[in-house]
Short mmCIF file of C-alpha atoms and ligand atoms in Angstrom, two decimals:
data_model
loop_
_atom_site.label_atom_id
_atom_site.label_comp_id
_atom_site.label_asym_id
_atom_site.label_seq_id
_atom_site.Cartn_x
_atom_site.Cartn_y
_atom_site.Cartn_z
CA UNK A 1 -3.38 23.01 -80.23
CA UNK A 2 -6.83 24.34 -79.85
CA UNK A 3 -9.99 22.46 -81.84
CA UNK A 4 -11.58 26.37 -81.30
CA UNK A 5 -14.65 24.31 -79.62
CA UNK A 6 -15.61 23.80 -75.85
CA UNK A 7 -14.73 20.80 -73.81
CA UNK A 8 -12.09 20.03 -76.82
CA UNK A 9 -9.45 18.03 -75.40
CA UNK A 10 -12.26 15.42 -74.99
CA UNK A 11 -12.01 12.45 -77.80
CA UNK A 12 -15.12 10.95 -76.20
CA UNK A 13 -17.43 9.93 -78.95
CA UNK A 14 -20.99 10.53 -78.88
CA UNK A 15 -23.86 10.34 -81.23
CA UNK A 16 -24.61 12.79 -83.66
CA UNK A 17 -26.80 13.27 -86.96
CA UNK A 18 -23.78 13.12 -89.88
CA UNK A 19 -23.20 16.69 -90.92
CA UNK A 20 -22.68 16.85 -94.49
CA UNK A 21 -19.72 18.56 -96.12
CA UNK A 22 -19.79 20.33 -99.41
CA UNK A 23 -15.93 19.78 -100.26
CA UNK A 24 -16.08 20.65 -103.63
CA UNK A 25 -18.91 23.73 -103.27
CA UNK A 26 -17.48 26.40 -105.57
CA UNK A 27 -20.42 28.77 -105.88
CA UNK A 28 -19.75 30.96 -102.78
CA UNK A 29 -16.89 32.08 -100.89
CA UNK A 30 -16.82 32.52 -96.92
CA UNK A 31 -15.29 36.09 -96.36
CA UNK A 32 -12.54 36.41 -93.35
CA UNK A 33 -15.65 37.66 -91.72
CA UNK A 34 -17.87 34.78 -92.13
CA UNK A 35 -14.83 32.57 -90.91
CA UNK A 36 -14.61 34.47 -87.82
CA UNK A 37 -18.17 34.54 -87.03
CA UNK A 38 -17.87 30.92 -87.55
CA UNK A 39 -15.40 30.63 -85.12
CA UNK A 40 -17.22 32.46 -82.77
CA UNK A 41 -20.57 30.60 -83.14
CA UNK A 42 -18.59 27.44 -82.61
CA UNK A 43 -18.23 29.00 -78.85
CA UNK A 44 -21.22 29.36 -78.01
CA UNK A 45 -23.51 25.57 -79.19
CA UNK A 46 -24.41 24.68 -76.26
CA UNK A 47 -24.07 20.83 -76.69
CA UNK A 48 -20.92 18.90 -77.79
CA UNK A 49 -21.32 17.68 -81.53
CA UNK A 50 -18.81 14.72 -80.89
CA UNK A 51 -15.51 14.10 -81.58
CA UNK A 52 -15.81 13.43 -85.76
CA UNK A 53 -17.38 16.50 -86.11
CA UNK A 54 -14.63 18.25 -83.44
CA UNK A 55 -12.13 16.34 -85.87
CA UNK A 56 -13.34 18.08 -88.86
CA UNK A 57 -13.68 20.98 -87.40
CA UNK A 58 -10.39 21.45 -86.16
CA UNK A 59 -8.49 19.98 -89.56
CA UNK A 60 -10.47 22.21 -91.39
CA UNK A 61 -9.60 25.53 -89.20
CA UNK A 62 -5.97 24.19 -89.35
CA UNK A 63 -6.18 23.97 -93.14
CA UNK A 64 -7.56 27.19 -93.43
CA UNK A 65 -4.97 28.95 -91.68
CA UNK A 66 -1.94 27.17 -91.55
CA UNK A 67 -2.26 25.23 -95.48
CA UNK A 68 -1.71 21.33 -95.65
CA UNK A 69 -0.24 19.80 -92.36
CA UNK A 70 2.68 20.62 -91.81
CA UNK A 71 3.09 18.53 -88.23
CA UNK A 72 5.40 15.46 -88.11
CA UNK A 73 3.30 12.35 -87.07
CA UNK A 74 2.79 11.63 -83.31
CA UNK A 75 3.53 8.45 -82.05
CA UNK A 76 1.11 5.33 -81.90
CA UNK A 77 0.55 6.11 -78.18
CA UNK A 78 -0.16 9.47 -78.41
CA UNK A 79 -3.86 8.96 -79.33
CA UNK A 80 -5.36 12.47 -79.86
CA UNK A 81 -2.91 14.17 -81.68
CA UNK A 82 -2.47 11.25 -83.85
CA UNK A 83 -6.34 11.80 -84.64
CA UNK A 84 -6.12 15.27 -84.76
CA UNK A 85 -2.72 14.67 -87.04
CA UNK A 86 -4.80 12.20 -89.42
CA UNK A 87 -7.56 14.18 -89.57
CA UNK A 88 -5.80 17.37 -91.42
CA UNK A 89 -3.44 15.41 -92.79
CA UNK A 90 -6.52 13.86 -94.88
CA UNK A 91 -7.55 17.13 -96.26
CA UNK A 92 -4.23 16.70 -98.51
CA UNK A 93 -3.63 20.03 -100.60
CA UNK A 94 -7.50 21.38 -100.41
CA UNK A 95 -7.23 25.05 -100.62
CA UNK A 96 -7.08 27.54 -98.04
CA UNK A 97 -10.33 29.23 -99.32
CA UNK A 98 -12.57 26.10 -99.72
CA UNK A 99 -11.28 24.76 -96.28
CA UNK A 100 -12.58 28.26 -94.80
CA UNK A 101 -15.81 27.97 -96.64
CA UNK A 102 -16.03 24.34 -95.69
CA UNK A 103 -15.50 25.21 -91.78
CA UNK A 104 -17.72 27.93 -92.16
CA UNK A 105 -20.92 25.74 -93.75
CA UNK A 106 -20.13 22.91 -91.14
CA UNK A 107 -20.69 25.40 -88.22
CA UNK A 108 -23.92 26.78 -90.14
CA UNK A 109 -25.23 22.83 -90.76
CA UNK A 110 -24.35 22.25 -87.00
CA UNK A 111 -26.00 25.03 -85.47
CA UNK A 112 -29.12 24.30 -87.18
CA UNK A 113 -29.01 20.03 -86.70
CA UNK A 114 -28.86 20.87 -82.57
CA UNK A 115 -31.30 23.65 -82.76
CA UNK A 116 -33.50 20.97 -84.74
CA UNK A 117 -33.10 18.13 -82.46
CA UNK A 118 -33.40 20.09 -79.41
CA UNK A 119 -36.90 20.70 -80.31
CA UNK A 120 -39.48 18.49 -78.70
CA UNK A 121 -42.03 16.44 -81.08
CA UNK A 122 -45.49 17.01 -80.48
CA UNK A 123 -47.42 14.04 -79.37
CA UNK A 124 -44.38 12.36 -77.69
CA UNK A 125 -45.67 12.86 -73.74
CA UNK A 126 -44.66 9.52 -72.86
CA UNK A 127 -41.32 9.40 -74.50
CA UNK A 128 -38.04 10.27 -72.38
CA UNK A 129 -36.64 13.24 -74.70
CA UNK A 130 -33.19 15.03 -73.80
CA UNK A 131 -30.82 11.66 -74.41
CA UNK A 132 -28.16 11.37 -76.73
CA UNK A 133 -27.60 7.56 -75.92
CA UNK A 134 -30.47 5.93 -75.42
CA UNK A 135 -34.26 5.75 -76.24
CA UNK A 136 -36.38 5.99 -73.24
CA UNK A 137 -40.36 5.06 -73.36
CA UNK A 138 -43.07 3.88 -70.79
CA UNK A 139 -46.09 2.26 -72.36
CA UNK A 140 -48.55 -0.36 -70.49
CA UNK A 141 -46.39 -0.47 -67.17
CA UNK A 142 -43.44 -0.70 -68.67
CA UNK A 143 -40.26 1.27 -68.52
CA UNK A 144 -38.01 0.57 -71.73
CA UNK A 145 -34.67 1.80 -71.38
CA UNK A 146 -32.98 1.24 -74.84
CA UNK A 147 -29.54 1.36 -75.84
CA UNK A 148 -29.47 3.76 -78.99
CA UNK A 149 -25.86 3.78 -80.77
CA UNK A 150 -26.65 1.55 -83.28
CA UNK A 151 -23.55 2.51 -85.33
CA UNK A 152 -21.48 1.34 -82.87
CA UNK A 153 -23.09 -2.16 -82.02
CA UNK A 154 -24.66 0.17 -79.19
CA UNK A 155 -20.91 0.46 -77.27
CA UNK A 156 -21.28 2.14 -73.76
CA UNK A 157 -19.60 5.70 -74.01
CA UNK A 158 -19.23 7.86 -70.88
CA UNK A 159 -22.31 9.66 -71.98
CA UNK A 160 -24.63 6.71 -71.59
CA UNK A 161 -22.82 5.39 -68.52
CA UNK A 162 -24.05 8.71 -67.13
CA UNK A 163 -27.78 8.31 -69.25
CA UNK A 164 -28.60 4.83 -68.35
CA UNK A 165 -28.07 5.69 -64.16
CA UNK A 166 -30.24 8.70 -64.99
CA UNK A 167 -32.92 6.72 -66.79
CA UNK A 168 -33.06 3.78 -64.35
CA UNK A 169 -33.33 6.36 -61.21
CA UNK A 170 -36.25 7.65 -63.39
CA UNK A 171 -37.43 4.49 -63.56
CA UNK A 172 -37.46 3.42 -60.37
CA UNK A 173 -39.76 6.48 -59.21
CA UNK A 174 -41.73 6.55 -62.08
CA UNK A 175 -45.53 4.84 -61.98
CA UNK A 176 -44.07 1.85 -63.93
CA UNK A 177 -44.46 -1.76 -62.80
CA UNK A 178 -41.19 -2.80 -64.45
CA UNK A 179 -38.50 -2.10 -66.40
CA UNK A 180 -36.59 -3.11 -69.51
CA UNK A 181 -33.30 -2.75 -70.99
CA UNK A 182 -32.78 -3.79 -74.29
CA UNK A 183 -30.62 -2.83 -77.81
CA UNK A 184 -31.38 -1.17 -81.28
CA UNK A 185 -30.21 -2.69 -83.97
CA UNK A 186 -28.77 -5.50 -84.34
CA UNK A 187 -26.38 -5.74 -81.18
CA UNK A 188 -27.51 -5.56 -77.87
CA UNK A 189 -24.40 -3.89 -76.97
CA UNK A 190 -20.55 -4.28 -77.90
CA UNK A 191 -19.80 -3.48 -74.31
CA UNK A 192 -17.51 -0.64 -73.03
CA UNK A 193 -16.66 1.64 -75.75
CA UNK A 194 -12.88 1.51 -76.30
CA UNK A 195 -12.76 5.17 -76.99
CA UNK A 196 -13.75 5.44 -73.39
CA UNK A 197 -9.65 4.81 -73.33
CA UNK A 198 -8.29 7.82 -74.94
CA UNK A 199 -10.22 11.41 -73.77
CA UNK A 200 -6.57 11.54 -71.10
CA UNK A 201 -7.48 14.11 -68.33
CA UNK A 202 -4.37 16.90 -67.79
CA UNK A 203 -4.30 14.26 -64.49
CA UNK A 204 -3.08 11.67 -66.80
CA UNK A 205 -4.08 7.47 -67.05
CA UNK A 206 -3.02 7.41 -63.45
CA UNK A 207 -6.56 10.12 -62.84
CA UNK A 208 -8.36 8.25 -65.99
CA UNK A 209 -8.29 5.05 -64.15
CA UNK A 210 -9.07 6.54 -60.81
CA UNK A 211 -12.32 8.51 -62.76
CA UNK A 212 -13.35 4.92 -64.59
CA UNK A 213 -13.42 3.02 -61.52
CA UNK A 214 -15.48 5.88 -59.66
CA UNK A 215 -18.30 5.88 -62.47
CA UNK A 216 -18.04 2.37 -63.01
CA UNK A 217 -19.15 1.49 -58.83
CA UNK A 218 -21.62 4.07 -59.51
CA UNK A 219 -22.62 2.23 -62.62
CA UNK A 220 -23.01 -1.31 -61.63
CA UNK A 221 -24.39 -0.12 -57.83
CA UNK A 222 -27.84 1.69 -59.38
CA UNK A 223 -28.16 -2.21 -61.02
CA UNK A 224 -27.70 -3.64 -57.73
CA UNK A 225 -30.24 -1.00 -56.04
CA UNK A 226 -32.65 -1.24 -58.80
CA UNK A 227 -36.22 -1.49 -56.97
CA UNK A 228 -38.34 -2.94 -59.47
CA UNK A 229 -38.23 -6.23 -61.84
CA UNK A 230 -35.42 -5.43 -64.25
CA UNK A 231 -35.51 -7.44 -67.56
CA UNK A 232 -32.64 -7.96 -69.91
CA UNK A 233 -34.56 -8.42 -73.26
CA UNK A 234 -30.95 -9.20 -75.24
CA UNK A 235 -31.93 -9.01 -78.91
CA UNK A 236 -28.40 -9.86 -80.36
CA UNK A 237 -24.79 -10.23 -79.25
CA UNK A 238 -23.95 -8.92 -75.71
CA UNK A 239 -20.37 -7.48 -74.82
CA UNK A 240 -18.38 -7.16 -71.74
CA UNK A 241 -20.28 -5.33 -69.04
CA UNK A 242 -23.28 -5.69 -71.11
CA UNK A 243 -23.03 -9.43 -70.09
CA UNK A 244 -21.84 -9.06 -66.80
CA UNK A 245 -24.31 -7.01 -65.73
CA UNK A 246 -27.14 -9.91 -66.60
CA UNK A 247 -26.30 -11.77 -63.45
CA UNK A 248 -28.00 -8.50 -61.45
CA UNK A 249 -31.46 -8.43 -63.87
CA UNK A 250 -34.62 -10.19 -62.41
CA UNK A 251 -35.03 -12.17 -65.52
CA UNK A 252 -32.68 -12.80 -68.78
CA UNK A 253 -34.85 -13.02 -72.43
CA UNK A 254 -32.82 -13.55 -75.33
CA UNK A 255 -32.87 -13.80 -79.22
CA UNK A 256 -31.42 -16.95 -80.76
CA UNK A 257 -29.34 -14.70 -82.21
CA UNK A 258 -28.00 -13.69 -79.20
CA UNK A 259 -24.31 -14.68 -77.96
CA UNK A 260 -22.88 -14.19 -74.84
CA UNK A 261 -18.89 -12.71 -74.27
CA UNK A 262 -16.81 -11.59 -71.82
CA UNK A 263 -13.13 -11.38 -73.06
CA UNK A 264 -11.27 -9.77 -70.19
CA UNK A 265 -8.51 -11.57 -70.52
CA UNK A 266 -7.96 -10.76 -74.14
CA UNK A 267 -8.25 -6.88 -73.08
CA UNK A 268 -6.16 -7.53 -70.36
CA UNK A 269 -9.02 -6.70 -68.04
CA UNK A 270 -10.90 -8.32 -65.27
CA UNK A 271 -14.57 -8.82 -64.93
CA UNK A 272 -16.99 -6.29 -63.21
CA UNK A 273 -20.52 -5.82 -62.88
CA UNK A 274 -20.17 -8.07 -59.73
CA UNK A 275 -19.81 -11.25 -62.41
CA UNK A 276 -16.70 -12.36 -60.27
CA UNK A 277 -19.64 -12.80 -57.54
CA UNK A 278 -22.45 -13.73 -59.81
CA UNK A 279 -21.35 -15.74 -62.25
CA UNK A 280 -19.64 -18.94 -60.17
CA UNK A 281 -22.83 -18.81 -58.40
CA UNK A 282 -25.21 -18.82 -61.47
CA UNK A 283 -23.19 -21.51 -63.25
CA UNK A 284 -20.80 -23.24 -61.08
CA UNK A 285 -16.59 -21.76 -60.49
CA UNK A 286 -15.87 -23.59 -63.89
CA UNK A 287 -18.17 -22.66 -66.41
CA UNK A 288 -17.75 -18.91 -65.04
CA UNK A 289 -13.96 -19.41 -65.54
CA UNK A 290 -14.27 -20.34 -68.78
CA UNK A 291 -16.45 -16.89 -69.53
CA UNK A 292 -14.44 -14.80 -67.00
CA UNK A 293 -10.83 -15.88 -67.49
CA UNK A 294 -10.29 -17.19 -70.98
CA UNK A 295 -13.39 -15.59 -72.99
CA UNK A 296 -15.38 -18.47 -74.24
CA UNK A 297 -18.58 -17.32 -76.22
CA UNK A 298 -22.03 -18.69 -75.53
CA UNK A 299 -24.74 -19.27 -77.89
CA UNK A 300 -28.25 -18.02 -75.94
CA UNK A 301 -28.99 -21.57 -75.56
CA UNK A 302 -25.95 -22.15 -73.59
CA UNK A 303 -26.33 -19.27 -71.65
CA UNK A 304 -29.65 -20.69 -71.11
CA UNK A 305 -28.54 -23.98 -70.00
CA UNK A 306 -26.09 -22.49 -67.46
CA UNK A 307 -28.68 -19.86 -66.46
CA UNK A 308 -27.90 -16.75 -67.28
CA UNK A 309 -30.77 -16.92 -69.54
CA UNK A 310 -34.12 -17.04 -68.27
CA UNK A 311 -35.06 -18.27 -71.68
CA UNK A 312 -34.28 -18.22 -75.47
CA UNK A 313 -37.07 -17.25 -78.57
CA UNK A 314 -36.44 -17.62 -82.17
CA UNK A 315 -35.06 -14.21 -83.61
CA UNK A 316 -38.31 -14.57 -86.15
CA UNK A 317 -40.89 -14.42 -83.14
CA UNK A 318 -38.63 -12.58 -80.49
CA UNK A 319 -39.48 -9.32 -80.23
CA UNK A 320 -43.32 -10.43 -80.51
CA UNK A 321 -43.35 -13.26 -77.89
CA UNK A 322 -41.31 -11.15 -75.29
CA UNK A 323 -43.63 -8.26 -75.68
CA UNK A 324 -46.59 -10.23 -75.38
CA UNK A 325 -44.91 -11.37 -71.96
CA UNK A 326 -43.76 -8.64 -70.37
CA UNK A 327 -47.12 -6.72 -70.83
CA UNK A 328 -49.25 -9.52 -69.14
CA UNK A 329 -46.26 -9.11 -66.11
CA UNK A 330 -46.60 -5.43 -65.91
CA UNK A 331 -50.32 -5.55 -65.02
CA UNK A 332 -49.06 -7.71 -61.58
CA UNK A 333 -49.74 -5.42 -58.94
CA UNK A 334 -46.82 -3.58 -58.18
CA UNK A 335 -46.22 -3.20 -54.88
CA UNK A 336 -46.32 -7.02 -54.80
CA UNK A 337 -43.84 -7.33 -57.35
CA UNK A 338 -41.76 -4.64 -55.37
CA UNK A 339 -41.55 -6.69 -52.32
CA UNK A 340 -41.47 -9.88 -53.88
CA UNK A 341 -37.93 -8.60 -55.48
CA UNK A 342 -37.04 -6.91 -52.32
CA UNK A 343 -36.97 -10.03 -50.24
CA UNK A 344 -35.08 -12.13 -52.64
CA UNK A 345 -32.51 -9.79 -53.64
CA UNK A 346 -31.99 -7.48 -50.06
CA UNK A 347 -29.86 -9.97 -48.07
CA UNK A 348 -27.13 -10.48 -51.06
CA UNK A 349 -27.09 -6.27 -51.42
CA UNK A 350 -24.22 -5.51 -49.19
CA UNK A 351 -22.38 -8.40 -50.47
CA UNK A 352 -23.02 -7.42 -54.25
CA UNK A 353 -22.05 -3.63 -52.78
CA UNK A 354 -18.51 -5.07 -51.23
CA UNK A 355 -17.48 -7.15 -54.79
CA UNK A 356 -18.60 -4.00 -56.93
CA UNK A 357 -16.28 -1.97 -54.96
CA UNK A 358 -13.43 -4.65 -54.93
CA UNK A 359 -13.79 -5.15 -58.94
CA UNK A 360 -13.48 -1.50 -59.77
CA UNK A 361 -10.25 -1.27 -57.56
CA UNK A 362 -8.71 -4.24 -59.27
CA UNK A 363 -9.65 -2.99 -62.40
CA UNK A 364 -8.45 0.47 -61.46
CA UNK A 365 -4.80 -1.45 -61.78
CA UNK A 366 -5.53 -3.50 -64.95
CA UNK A 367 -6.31 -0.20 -67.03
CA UNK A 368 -3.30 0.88 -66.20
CA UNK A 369 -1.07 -2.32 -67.55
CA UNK A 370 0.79 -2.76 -70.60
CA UNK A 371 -1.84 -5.79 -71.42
CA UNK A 372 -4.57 -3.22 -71.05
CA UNK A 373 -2.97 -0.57 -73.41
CA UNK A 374 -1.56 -2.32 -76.03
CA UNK A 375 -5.15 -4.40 -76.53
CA UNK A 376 -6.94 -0.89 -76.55
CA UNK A 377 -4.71 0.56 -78.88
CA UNK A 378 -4.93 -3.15 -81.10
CA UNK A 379 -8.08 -2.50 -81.03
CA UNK A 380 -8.34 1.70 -82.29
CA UNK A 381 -5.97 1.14 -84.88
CA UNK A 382 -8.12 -1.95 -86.02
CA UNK A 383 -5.38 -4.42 -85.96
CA UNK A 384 -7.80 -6.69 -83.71
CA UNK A 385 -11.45 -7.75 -82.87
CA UNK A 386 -13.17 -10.10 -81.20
C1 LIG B 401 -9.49 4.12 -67.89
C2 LIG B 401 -10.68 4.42 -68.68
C3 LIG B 401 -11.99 4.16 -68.05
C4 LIG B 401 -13.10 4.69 -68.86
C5 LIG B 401 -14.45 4.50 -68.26
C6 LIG B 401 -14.84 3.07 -68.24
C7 LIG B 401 -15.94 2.80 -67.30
C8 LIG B 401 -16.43 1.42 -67.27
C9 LIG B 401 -15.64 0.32 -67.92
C10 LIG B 401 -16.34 -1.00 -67.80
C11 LIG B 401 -15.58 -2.08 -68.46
C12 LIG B 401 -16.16 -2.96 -69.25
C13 LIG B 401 -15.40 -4.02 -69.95
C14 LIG B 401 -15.98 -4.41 -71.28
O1 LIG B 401 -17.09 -4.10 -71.64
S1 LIG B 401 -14.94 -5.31 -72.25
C15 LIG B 401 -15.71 -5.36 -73.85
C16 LIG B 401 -15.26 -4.24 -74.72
N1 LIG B 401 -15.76 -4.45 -76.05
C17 LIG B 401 -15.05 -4.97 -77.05
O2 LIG B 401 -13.92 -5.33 -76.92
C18 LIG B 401 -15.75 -5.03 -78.38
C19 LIG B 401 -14.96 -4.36 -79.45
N2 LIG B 401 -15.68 -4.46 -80.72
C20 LIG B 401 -15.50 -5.46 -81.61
O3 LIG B 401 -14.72 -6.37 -81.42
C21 LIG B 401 -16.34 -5.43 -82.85
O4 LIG B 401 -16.68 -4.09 -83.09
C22 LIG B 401 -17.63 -6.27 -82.74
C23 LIG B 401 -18.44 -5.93 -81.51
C24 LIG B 401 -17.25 -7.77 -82.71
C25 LIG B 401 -18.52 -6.04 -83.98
O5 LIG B 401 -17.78 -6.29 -85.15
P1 LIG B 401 -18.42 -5.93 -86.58
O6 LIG B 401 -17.37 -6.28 -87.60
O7 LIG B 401 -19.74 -6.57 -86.71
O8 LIG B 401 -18.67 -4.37 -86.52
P2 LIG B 401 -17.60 -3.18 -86.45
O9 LIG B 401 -16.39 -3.64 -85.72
O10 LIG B 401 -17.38 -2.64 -87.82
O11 LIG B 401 -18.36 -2.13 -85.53
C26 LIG B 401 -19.15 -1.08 -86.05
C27 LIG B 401 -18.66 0.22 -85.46
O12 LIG B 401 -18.82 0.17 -84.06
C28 LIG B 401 -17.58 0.40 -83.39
N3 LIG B 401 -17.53 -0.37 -82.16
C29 LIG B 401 -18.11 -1.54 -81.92
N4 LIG B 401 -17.88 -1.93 -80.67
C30 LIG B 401 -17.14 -0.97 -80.10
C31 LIG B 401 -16.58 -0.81 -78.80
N5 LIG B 401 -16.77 -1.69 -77.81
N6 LIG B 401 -15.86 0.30 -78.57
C32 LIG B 401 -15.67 1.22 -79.52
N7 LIG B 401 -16.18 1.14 -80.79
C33 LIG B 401 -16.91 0.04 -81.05
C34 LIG B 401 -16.54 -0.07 -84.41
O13 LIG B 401 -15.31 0.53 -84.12
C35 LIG B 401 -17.17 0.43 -85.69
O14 LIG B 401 -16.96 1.82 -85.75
P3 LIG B 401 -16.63 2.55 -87.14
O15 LIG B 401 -17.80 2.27 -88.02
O16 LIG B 401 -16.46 3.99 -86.78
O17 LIG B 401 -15.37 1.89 -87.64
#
């Protein structure tokens, strides 16, 4: 079954400016012609639109030439097909010829959103263009690497696995004294993006898993070889690796808004971002249990108290006071800073190298379990949150 769009097999959502659909548009008609040129231009976009535009795209092409789905269901498990089932399924008994026109004004509204936000705004010099993810800047000495799916409580998709390495090597070269990561909106970041689960390789889980565990080592190890200061400034709820990764940043500023989660075992997972290492150290073997292994929440003040926060601000003032902060930081002379960080951090590297590589392999195993799965799918078919 072909979604007539490259790299389709992959359900991997990314961010994308909502393309709107003129269901009901009488007033022209898309000849066989303008169909097939659609088609064709579909080829040839040069980036992905993401997977609810692929969705549309493909029920619409299947309603326009096959009618109202005419597929029985897949299973449960079956995760893209079910999509891909729901998806044309949901167009009901629209019309052959206004699911053809439909396709064929999606393509045209799609061709010219990319073209549109491909182009570069004048006057932005100092701002990191070319992500899909993330909103890069460097102002007064300061790198800010911001998470940018605010939609999705800013959930890590393979995408900005792949963005955030690229912006912190960036970072680390660039004439910046230190760097930043923080959230838009009002998460920091949900953690791994659950989606992450379904875009199924022709390898299978089995090469899935193997792939996860390969990115994720590359993931957490650019944190753990980060040169400069690296500040967490968490400006709401923090997820999974979002969390996890905390215990490798130079210093931890948080919102009062801000809580604190980690609930592997309730995903049938088990922690990474070298928190297994981290974390008992930070706060004791017990207190990192109870994150770890049974998924207590933390306010930001308890997070403080157990110090994984450097410290906590009032949401009113946050933003403000932090700011104020880091700029007076950033004018420290670098080099100083550089070495400063250097000789705390260097002796625990290999260590923090060794439990990276350790996590992902254990991990590699728990993606694959029953626990794993069924949680995932709990979770995509919105039978369970946190
Ligand atoms: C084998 C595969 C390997 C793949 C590669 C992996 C590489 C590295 C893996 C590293 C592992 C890390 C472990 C973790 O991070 S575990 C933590 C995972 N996160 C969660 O379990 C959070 C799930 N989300 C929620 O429970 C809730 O969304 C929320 C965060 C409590 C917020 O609830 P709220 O009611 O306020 O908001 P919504 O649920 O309506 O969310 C708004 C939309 O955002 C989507 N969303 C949010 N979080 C995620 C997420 N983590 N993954 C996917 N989607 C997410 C949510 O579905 C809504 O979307 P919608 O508007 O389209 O419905």
């Amino acid at each position: 079954m072909a979604y007539h769009l490259p790299n389709c097999s992959s359900l991997q959502v990314i961010s994308f400016p909502v393309v709107q659909l003129h269901l009901n548009r009488t007033a022209m008609r898309a000849s066989q012609k303008d169909f097939e040129n659609a088609m064709n231009q579909v080829k040839l976009l040069k980036k992905d639109p993401g997977n609810e535009v692929k969705l549309k795209l493909y029920s619409l092409y299947k309603q326009a030439t096959e009618g109202p789905c005419n597929m029985p269901k897949p299973g449960v498990f079956d995760l893209i097909n079910k999509a891909k089932w729901d998806a044309w399924n949901a167009l009901g008994s629209l019309p052959k010829e206004t699911a053809r026109q439909n396709y064929v004004d999606l393509v045209s509204s799609l061709s010219s959103s990319l073209e549109s936000s491909s182009q570069v705004e004048p006057g932005t010099d100092r701002k990191s263009t070319g992500y899909e993810t993330l909103m890069v800047t460097s102002e007064d000495g300061i790198t800010k690497i911001m998470l940018n799916r605010p939609t999705k409580k800013n959930a890590l998709n393979v995408e900005m696995y792949h963005e955030i390495m690229h912006a912190l090597k960036a970072a680390s070269k660039d004439d910046s004294a230190i760097t930043v990561l923080t959230g838009n909106g009002d998460y920091y970041s949900s953690g791994n993006d659950l989606t992450n689960f379904t875009d199924i390789p022709p390898g299978g889980v089995e090469e899935k898993a193997k792939n996860g565990a390969i990115l994720l080592r590359e993931f957490v190890g650019c944190f753990i070889d980060f040169p400069k200061p690296l500040i967490a400034v968490v400006n709401g709820p923090a997820v999974g690796i979002s969390v996890t990764l905390l215990g490798l940043f130079d210093a931890v500023y948080a919102s009062d808004r801000a809580t604190f989660h980690t609930p592997f075992s309730h995903l049938g997972q088990s922690p990474e971002g070298c928190s297994s290492y981290t974390f008992p150290k930070i706060m004791s073997p017990a207190k990192a249990t109870e994150m770890l292994v049974f998924g207590k929440k933390l306010t930001a003040g308890e997070a403080c108290a157990q110090g994984l926060v450097t410290e906590v601000f009032p949401d009113s003032t946050f933003q403000k006071e932090v700011w104020t902060r880091l700029k007076a930081f950033a004018k420290l002379p670098p080099n100083a800073m550089r070495i400063s960080k250097e000789i705390i951090r260097n002796r625990e590297k290999e260590k923090l190298h060794a439990v990276n590589a350790e996590e992902c392999s254990v991990l590699q195993g728990r993606w694959l379990s029953d626990e794993c799965m069924n949680a995932v799918v709990n979770f995509l078919s919105r039978k369970s949150k946190l």
